[in-house]
Amino acid sequence: MIERKKQRTARVGVFAVAHAVYWGQFPGLYGKITGYHRDFLELVGKNGVEVIDFGMVDSSEKSFETARKIAAENVDLLICNMVTYATSSVFAPIIRNVNVPVILAALQPLSRLDYTKASTFMQLENDNICSVPEFTGVAIRMGRKVRDVIIGTLYDDSEAAAGLSEWCEIAKVLHDLKGARIGLMGHALEAM
């Protein structure tokens, strides 16, 4: 096998979504959620891509600000890390303004809740899939498309990790095509 002179890479933007109202209602939730987001960033980074973290988007104001930052960073792929429930107001300005594939990742930290100890706090830590219908619906209404939804668990989920890996490979192809010069030697038709 011929070794590449230049290793393939891509710029993958990641932002987490949440509902800012929760932070005052559930002390400690923000810290737990941002910890899960850091673990998600590491999971994406294992795929040989440059990860650009746009942080927590938990209000419509932050969404508009984040949309501007995303546009300035020239990413090849954008992943919305659905760390807990969020309204579509934190997603709509971003999906409306980006021109790269957008993936939703709903990877909850626990594989199942222990209902003997369940609480609203625990539910919110694992409420990652809840907003998927709302987010995909708002994307469709805006004439945009969510390219994929990766559902699973954040830890020890080979299927979810494989889904992220596949999209990182797609991002590498998109990255290389941005600056590619493609030519044709010879002729396309015998009559030419």
mmCIF file of N, CA and C in Angstrom, residues 187-192:
data_model
loop_
_atom_site.group_PDB
_atom_site.id
_atom_site.type_symbol
_atom_site.label_atom_id
_atom_site.label_comp_id
_atom_site.label_asym_id
_atom_site.label_seq_id
_atom_site.Cartn_x
_atom_site.Cartn_y
_atom_site.Cartn_z
ATOM 1 N N HIS A 187 -9.774 12.023 -24.303
ATOM 2 C CA HIS A 187 -11.066 12.510 -24.783
ATOM 3 C C HIS A 187 -12.190 11.683 -24.204
ATOM 4 N N ALA A 188 -13.322 12.328 -24.078
ATOM 5 C CA ALA A 188 -14.479 11.658 -23.470
ATOM 6 C C ALA A 188 -15.289 10.883 -24.504
ATOM 7 N N LEU A 189 -15.297 11.333 -25.732
ATOM 8 C CA LEU A 189 -16.037 10.657 -26.790
ATOM 9 C C LEU A 189 -15.077 10.336 -27.952
ATOM 10 N N GLU A 190 -15.317 9.246 -28.604
ATOM 11 C CA GLU A 190 -14.465 8.878 -29.743
ATOM 12 C C GLU A 190 -14.485 9.941 -30.843
ATOM 13 N N ALA A 191 -15.583 10.677 -30.943
ATOM 14 C CA ALA A 191 -15.712 11.696 -31.990
ATOM 15 C C ALA A 191 -14.932 12.969 -31.670
ATOM 16 N N MET A 192 -14.388 13.075 -30.472
ATOM 17 C CA MET A 192 -13.683 14.303 -30.103
ATOM 18 C C MET A 192 -12.231 14.265 -30.534
#
